[in-house]
């Protein structure tokens, strides 16, 4: 059942506030670019949207054996979005661990959420079933995620299907909180479930993933990119045989990031076959990767090596985000009649 939304929010008239979360837990690859990075960058150029891209480093800490990863990968994640053209003009890039209002609001949400709700969370149940010993951080993960969303009055949250339970939980927590205080204080977000197909890896078998080791990096040295592309598995069709682009991993990977012209060119050459073998396709993929990512390698390295400059670039975002978060925090504290100063 839909409930009334708060009459005072921080929304910008004419723009829908879209909140996207990105976890800095590994080196980014072409699959991430296709499924997560490019959509967020495109949204940042849409005049009807106000995108808050949150690097959710706290969410990356929930496995104690990987607790050092967010600290290691955050700069790369931020540099990637900046290098590939995320527009900061009317949008924000926010580092979750710089926003103290989030854990405060997470605490309020935890005080209206039943333990049973968290016990039913897929990620927690999977960890238990696979014999792991989940940390309390993993158990509380859905609360922290709901707090990310409500702290910024997010209207729309685009996520993959695997995150739909987290969005349902966020809605549930908003309702529980609003009911407990007797008025609409938190804004209930809408989940936008993305149907983006999964990009295949260089093994030509499974989805591209860092954990399968079948990924194609974005800004690795050219030599490494060439080596990875040459390793892409193909079938045994000969130079002059017509080839099916749909089942060709080289084409599928190219299609996920290339220009329309390059996609049309390779598709046509593969279908016709004549004089165009997989070796040619791989060479074209190497060139296109160089054109889209390789030519930005220097800029990416520059950001990574100049953390100060990156911080400066993100300071206005950070300040706007803190202001938003402070407004929502105050609204919540007022509803709870907390504080005496
Ligand atoms: P990995 O599997 O390499 O660890 P993540 O699970 O951290 O990658 O991916 C973060 C986001 O990147 C996902 O939520 C999804 O949007 C996108 N993504 C990752 N791999 C792929 C893929 N193979 N195809 C499409 N999108 C992907
Ligand atoms: N749980 C999300 C994932 O694994 C990451 C995330 C954390 C997130 N906070 C968020 C996504 C807020 C959207 C909004 O992909």
Coordinates of C-alpha atoms and ligand atoms in Angstrom, one line a residue:
X1 CA 0.0 0.0 0.0
X2 CA 1.4 3.4 -0.9
X3 CA 1.7 5.8 2.0
X4 CA 1.8 9.6 1.9
X5 CA 5.3 11.0 1.2
X6 CA 6.7 13.8 3.3
X7 CA 5.6 17.3 2.3
X8 CA 9.0 18.8 3.0
X9 CA 11.8 17.1 1.0
X10 CA 15.0 18.3 -0.5
X11 CA 14.0 17.6 -4.1
X12 CA 14.9 19.9 -7.0
X13 CA 11.8 20.8 -9.0
X14 CA 11.9 19.4 -12.5
X15 CA 14.6 16.8 -11.7
X16 CA 14.2 13.3 -10.4
X17 CA 16.8 12.4 -7.8
X18 CA 18.5 9.1 -8.8
X19 CA 20.8 7.4 -6.4
X20 CA 23.3 4.9 -7.6
X21 CA 25.6 2.9 -5.3
X22 CA 28.9 1.5 -6.5
X23 CA 31.1 -0.8 -4.3
X24 CA 34.9 -0.2 -4.5
X25 CA 35.9 -3.8 -4.1
X26 CA 37.9 -4.7 -7.2
X27 CA 39.6 -3.3 -10.3
X28 CA 36.9 -2.3 -12.7
X29 CA 36.3 -4.1 -16.0
X30 CA 34.3 -3.7 -19.3
X31 CA 31.4 -5.6 -17.7
X32 CA 31.1 -3.0 -14.9
X33 CA 31.4 -0.2 -17.5
X34 CA 28.5 -1.7 -19.6
X35 CA 26.2 -2.6 -16.7
X36 CA 26.9 0.1 -14.2
X37 CA 29.3 2.9 -15.1
X38 CA 28.0 4.0 -18.5
X39 CA 24.3 4.1 -17.5
X40 CA 25.2 6.3 -14.5
X41 CA 27.3 8.6 -16.7
X42 CA 24.5 8.8 -19.3
X43 CA 22.0 9.7 -16.5
X44 CA 24.3 12.4 -15.3
X45 CA 23.9 14.1 -18.7
X46 CA 20.1 13.9 -18.6
X47 CA 18.6 17.3 -17.7
X48 CA 15.6 15.7 -16.0
X49 CA 17.8 13.8 -13.5
X50 CA 19.9 14.7 -10.5
X51 CA 22.2 11.8 -10.0
X52 CA 23.9 11.0 -6.7
X53 CA 26.6 8.5 -7.4
X54 CA 27.7 7.0 -4.1
X55 CA 30.9 5.1 -3.7
X56 CA 29.7 2.7 -1.0
X57 CA 33.0 1.9 0.7
X58 CA 31.4 1.0 4.0
X59 CA 29.4 -1.7 2.2
X60 CA 32.7 -3.2 1.0
X61 CA 33.9 -3.8 4.6
X62 CA 31.5 -6.6 5.6
X63 CA 33.9 -9.4 4.9
X64 CA 36.7 -9.3 7.4
X65 CA 39.2 -11.0 5.0
X66 CA 38.6 -8.3 2.5
X67 CA 38.4 -5.3 4.8
X68 CA 41.3 -3.5 3.2
X69 CA 39.8 -3.6 -0.3
X70 CA 37.6 -0.5 -0.3
X71 CA 40.5 1.6 0.8
X72 CA 42.5 0.2 -2.0
X73 CA 40.0 0.6 -4.8
X74 CA 38.1 3.8 -4.0
X75 CA 40.4 6.1 -5.8
X76 CA 40.2 3.9 -9.0
X77 CA 36.4 3.9 -8.9
X78 CA 36.2 7.7 -8.5
X79 CA 38.8 8.2 -11.1
X80 CA 37.0 6.0 -13.6
X81 CA 33.7 7.9 -13.4
X82 CA 35.5 11.2 -13.7
X83 CA 37.7 10.0 -16.6
X84 CA 34.8 8.5 -18.5
X85 CA 32.8 11.8 -18.3
X86 CA 30.4 11.7 -15.3
X87 CA 29.0 15.3 -15.2
X88 CA 29.3 17.0 -11.8
X89 CA 27.5 20.1 -13.1
X90 CA 24.1 19.3 -11.5
X91 CA 25.0 15.9 -10.0
X92 CA 27.1 14.6 -7.1
X93 CA 29.7 12.0 -6.5
X94 CA 29.7 11.1 -2.8
X95 CA 32.0 8.9 -0.8
X96 CA 29.7 7.1 1.7
X97 CA 32.3 7.1 4.5
X98 CA 32.5 10.9 4.5
X99 CA 28.8 11.2 5.4
X100 CA 28.3 10.6 9.2
X101 CA 24.6 11.2 8.9
X102 CA 24.3 7.8 7.1
X103 CA 25.2 5.6 10.1
X104 CA 23.1 7.8 12.4
X105 CA 20.1 7.3 10.2
X106 CA 20.9 3.6 9.9
X107 CA 20.7 3.4 13.7
X108 CA 17.1 4.9 13.6
X109 CA 16.2 2.4 10.9
X110 CA 17.6 -0.5 12.9
X111 CA 15.4 0.4 15.8
X112 CA 12.2 -0.1 13.8
X113 CA 13.4 -3.2 11.9
X114 CA 12.8 -6.7 13.2
X115 CA 15.7 -9.1 13.4
X116 CA 13.6 -11.6 11.4
X117 CA 13.6 -9.2 8.4
X118 CA 17.4 -9.2 8.3
X119 CA 17.5 -13.0 8.9
X120 CA 15.6 -13.4 5.7
X121 CA 18.0 -11.4 3.6
X122 CA 19.4 -13.4 0.7
X123 CA 23.0 -12.4 1.2
X124 CA 23.0 -13.3 4.9
X125 CA 21.2 -16.6 4.3
X126 CA 23.7 -17.5 1.5
X127 CA 26.6 -16.7 3.8
X128 CA 25.1 -19.0 6.5
X129 CA 24.3 -21.8 4.0
X130 CA 27.8 -21.8 2.6
X131 CA 29.2 -22.3 6.1
X132 CA 30.7 -18.9 6.4
X133 CA 30.4 -17.0 9.7
X134 CA 28.6 -13.8 8.6
X135 CA 29.8 -10.6 10.4
X136 CA 27.3 -8.3 12.1
X137 CA 28.2 -5.9 9.3
X138 CA 26.9 -8.3 6.7
X139 CA 23.8 -8.8 8.8
X140 CA 23.2 -5.1 9.0
X141 CA 24.0 -4.5 5.3
X142 CA 20.4 -3.9 4.2
X143 CA 19.9 -1.3 6.9
X144 CA 23.0 0.6 5.9
X145 CA 21.8 0.5 2.2
X146 CA 18.3 1.8 3.2
X147 CA 20.1 4.6 5.1
X148 CA 22.1 5.5 2.0
X149 CA 18.9 5.9 0.1
X150 CA 16.7 7.8 2.7
X151 CA 19.5 10.1 3.8
X152 CA 19.4 11.7 0.4
X153 CA 15.6 11.6 -0.1
X154 CA 16.3 9.5 -3.2
X155 CA 13.3 9.1 -5.5
X156 CA 14.6 6.5 -7.9
X157 CA 17.2 3.8 -7.3
X158 CA 18.3 1.8 -10.4
X159 CA 19.6 -1.6 -9.4
X160 CA 20.0 -5.1 -10.9
X161 CA 17.5 -7.9 -10.1
X162 CA 19.9 -9.2 -7.4
X163 CA 19.3 -6.0 -5.4
X164 CA 15.5 -6.0 -5.5
X165 CA 15.2 -7.5 -2.0
X166 CA 17.3 -4.7 -0.6
X167 CA 15.0 -2.1 -2.2
X168 CA 11.9 -3.9 -0.8
X169 CA 13.6 -3.7 2.6
X170 CA 14.3 0.0 2.2
X171 CA 10.6 0.6 1.4
X172 CA 9.6 -1.6 4.4
X173 CA 11.9 0.4 6.7
X174 CA 10.6 3.7 5.5
X175 CA 7.0 2.5 6.2
X176 CA 8.0 1.1 9.6
X177 CA 9.7 4.3 10.6
X178 CA 7.0 6.6 9.4
X179 CA 4.4 4.5 11.1
X180 CA 6.4 4.5 14.4
X181 CA 6.7 8.3 14.5
X182 CA 3.1 8.8 13.2
X183 CA 3.8 10.9 10.1
X184 CA 5.6 10.7 6.8
X185 CA 9.2 11.8 7.5
X186 CA 11.3 9.6 5.3
X187 CA 10.8 9.5 1.6
X188 CA 9.9 6.1 0.1
X189 CA 12.2 5.4 -2.9
X190 CA 11.2 3.6 -6.1
X191 CA 13.3 0.7 -7.3
X192 CA 14.1 0.8 -11.0
X193 CA 15.0 -2.8 -11.8
X194 CA 17.5 -2.8 -14.6
X195 CA 17.2 -5.6 -17.2
X196 CA 20.7 -5.0 -18.6
X197 CA 21.9 -8.3 -20.0
X198 CA 25.1 -9.7 -18.6
X199 CA 28.2 -9.3 -20.6
X200 CA 30.2 -12.5 -21.4
X201 CA 33.8 -12.9 -20.2
X202 CA 36.9 -13.6 -22.3
X203 CA 36.4 -17.3 -21.6
X204 CA 33.3 -17.0 -23.8
X205 CA 31.4 -19.0 -21.2
X206 CA 30.5 -17.2 -18.0
X207 CA 29.5 -13.6 -17.3
X208 CA 32.5 -11.3 -17.1
X209 CA 33.6 -11.0 -13.5
X210 CA 36.7 -10.3 -11.6
X211 CA 36.1 -13.3 -9.5
X212 CA 36.1 -15.6 -12.5
X213 CA 39.3 -14.0 -13.8
X214 CA 37.7 -13.7 -17.3
X215 CA 37.5 -9.9 -17.2
X216 CA 38.8 -7.3 -19.6
X217 CA 40.2 -4.3 -17.6
X218 CA 39.5 -0.7 -18.6
X219 CA 42.8 1.1 -18.0
X220 CA 45.4 -1.7 -17.7
X221 CA 48.6 -1.2 -19.9
X222 CA 48.0 -1.7 -23.6
X223 CA 50.2 -4.9 -23.7
X224 CA 47.9 -6.5 -21.1
X225 CA 44.8 -5.5 -22.9
X226 CA 46.2 -7.0 -26.1
X227 CA 47.1 -10.2 -24.3
X228 CA 43.6 -10.6 -22.7
X229 CA 41.8 -9.9 -26.0
X230 CA 44.0 -12.4 -27.9
X231 CA 42.9 -15.0 -25.2
X232 CA 39.2 -14.6 -26.0
X233 CA 37.7 -18.0 -26.8
X234 CA 36.2 -18.4 -30.2
X235 CA 34.9 -21.3 -32.3
X236 CA 36.9 -22.9 -35.0
X237 CA 35.4 -21.2 -38.0
X238 CA 37.9 -20.4 -40.7
X239 CA 38.9 -17.1 -42.3
X240 CA 36.3 -17.1 -45.0
X241 CA 33.4 -18.8 -43.1
X242 CA 30.4 -16.6 -42.2
X243 CA 30.3 -16.2 -38.4
X244 CA 27.5 -15.6 -36.0
X245 CA 28.0 -12.3 -34.1
X246 CA 25.5 -13.4 -31.4
X247 CA 27.7 -16.2 -30.3
X248 CA 31.0 -14.5 -30.8
X249 CA 32.5 -13.2 -27.5
X250 CA 34.8 -10.8 -29.4
X251 CA 31.8 -9.1 -30.9
X252 CA 29.7 -9.2 -27.7
X253 CA 32.5 -7.5 -25.8
X254 CA 33.0 -4.9 -28.6
X255 CA 29.2 -4.2 -28.7
X256 CA 29.2 -3.4 -25.0
X257 CA 31.2 -0.2 -25.3
X258 CA 32.1 0.6 -29.0
X259 CA 30.7 3.3 -31.3
X260 CA 27.7 2.4 -33.5
X261 CA 29.9 2.5 -36.6
X262 CA 32.5 0.1 -35.2
X263 CA 29.7 -2.3 -34.0
X264 CA 28.0 -2.2 -37.5
X265 CA 31.4 -2.7 -39.2
X266 CA 32.3 -5.8 -37.2
X267 CA 28.8 -7.3 -37.3
X268 CA 28.7 -7.0 -41.1
X269 CA 32.3 -8.4 -41.6
X270 CA 31.6 -11.4 -39.3
X271 CA 28.3 -12.3 -41.0
X272 CA 29.9 -12.0 -44.5
X273 CA 32.9 -13.9 -43.4
X274 CA 35.1 -13.4 -46.4
X275 CA 38.6 -12.5 -45.5
X276 CA 37.6 -11.6 -41.9
X277 CA 38.7 -14.1 -39.3
X278 CA 38.6 -14.0 -35.5
X279 CA 42.2 -12.6 -35.6
X280 CA 41.0 -9.6 -37.5
X281 CA 38.0 -9.2 -35.1
X282 CA 40.4 -9.3 -32.2
X283 CA 42.6 -6.6 -33.7
X284 CA 39.6 -4.4 -34.3
X285 CA 38.5 -5.0 -30.7
X286 CA 42.0 -4.0 -29.5
X287 CA 41.8 -0.8 -31.5
X288 CA 38.4 0.1 -30.3
X289 CA 39.3 -0.5 -26.7
X290 CA 42.3 1.8 -27.2
X291 CA 40.0 4.4 -28.8
X292 CA 37.5 4.4 -26.0
X293 CA 39.5 3.6 -22.9
X294 CA 43.2 3.5 -23.8
X295 CA 43.3 7.1 -25.0
X296 CA 42.0 8.1 -21.5
X297 CA 44.6 6.0 -19.6
X298 CA 46.8 9.1 -19.0
X299 CA 43.9 11.1 -17.5
X300 CA 42.9 8.1 -15.3
X301 CA 46.5 7.8 -14.1
X302 CA 46.7 11.5 -13.5
X303 CA 43.6 11.3 -11.2
X304 CA 45.0 8.3 -9.3
X305 CA 48.3 10.0 -8.8
X306 CA 46.8 13.3 -7.8
X307 CA 44.4 12.5 -5.0
X308 CA 44.4 16.1 -3.9
X309 CA 43.2 17.3 -7.2
X310 CA 40.5 14.6 -7.2
X311 CA 39.4 15.6 -3.7
X312 CA 39.2 19.3 -4.8
X313 CA 37.1 18.3 -7.8
X314 CA 34.7 16.4 -5.5
X315 CA 34.5 19.0 -2.7
X316 CA 31.5 20.9 -4.0
X317 CA 29.7 17.6 -4.4
X318 CA 30.6 16.6 -0.9
X319 CA 29.4 19.9 0.5
X320 CA 26.1 19.7 -1.2
X321 CA 25.7 16.1 -0.1
X322 CA 26.5 17.0 3.5
X323 CA 23.8 19.8 3.4
X324 CA 21.2 17.4 2.1
X325 CA 22.1 14.8 4.6
X326 CA 22.0 17.4 7.5
X327 CA 18.5 18.5 6.4
X328 CA 17.1 15.0 6.4
X329 CA 18.9 14.1 9.7
X330 CA 17.3 17.1 11.3
X331 CA 13.9 16.1 10.0
X332 CA 14.3 12.7 11.5
X333 CA 15.6 14.0 14.8
X334 CA 12.7 16.4 15.1
X335 CA 10.3 13.6 14.4
X336 CA 11.9 11.6 17.3
X337 CA 12.1 14.8 19.5
X338 CA 15.8 14.0 20.0
X339 CA 18.4 16.6 21.2
X340 CA 18.3 19.5 23.6
X341 CA 20.7 22.0 22.0
Ligands
LIG1 P1 32.3 -8.5 -10.3 O1 31.4 -9.7 -10.7 O2 33.5 -8.4 -11.3 O3 32.8 -8.6 -8.9 P2 30.5 -6.7 -9.4 O4 29.5 -7.7 -9.0 O5 31.2 -5.9 -8.3 O6 31.5 -7.2 -10.4 O7 29.7 -5.6 -10.3 C1 29.2 -4.4 -10.0 C2 28.2 -3.9 -11.0 O8 28.7 -4.0 -12.3 C3 27.0 -4.9 -11.1 O9 26.0 -4.6 -10.2 C4 26.5 -4.8 -12.5 O10 25.7 -3.6 -12.6 C5 27.8 -4.5 -13.2 N1 28.4 -5.7 -13.8 C6 29.4 -6.5 -13.3 N2 29.6 -7.5 -14.2 C7 28.8 -7.4 -15.2 C8 28.6 -8.1 -16.4 N3 29.3 -9.2 -16.7 N4 27.7 -7.7 -17.3 C9 26.9 -6.6 -17.0 N5 27.1 -5.8 -15.9 C10 28.0 -6.2 -15.0
LIG2 N1 24.1 -3.3 -2.4 C1 24.5 -2.7 -3.6 C2 25.3 -3.7 -4.5 O1 25.8 -4.6 -4.1 C3 25.4 -1.5 -3.4 C4 24.7 -0.3 -2.7 C5 24.9 0.1 -1.4 C6 23.7 0.5 -3.2 N2 24.1 1.2 -1.1 C7 23.3 1.4 -2.2 C8 23.0 0.5 -4.4 C9 22.3 2.4 -2.4 C10 22.0 1.5 -4.6 C11 21.7 2.4 -3.6 O2 25.3 -3.4 -5.7

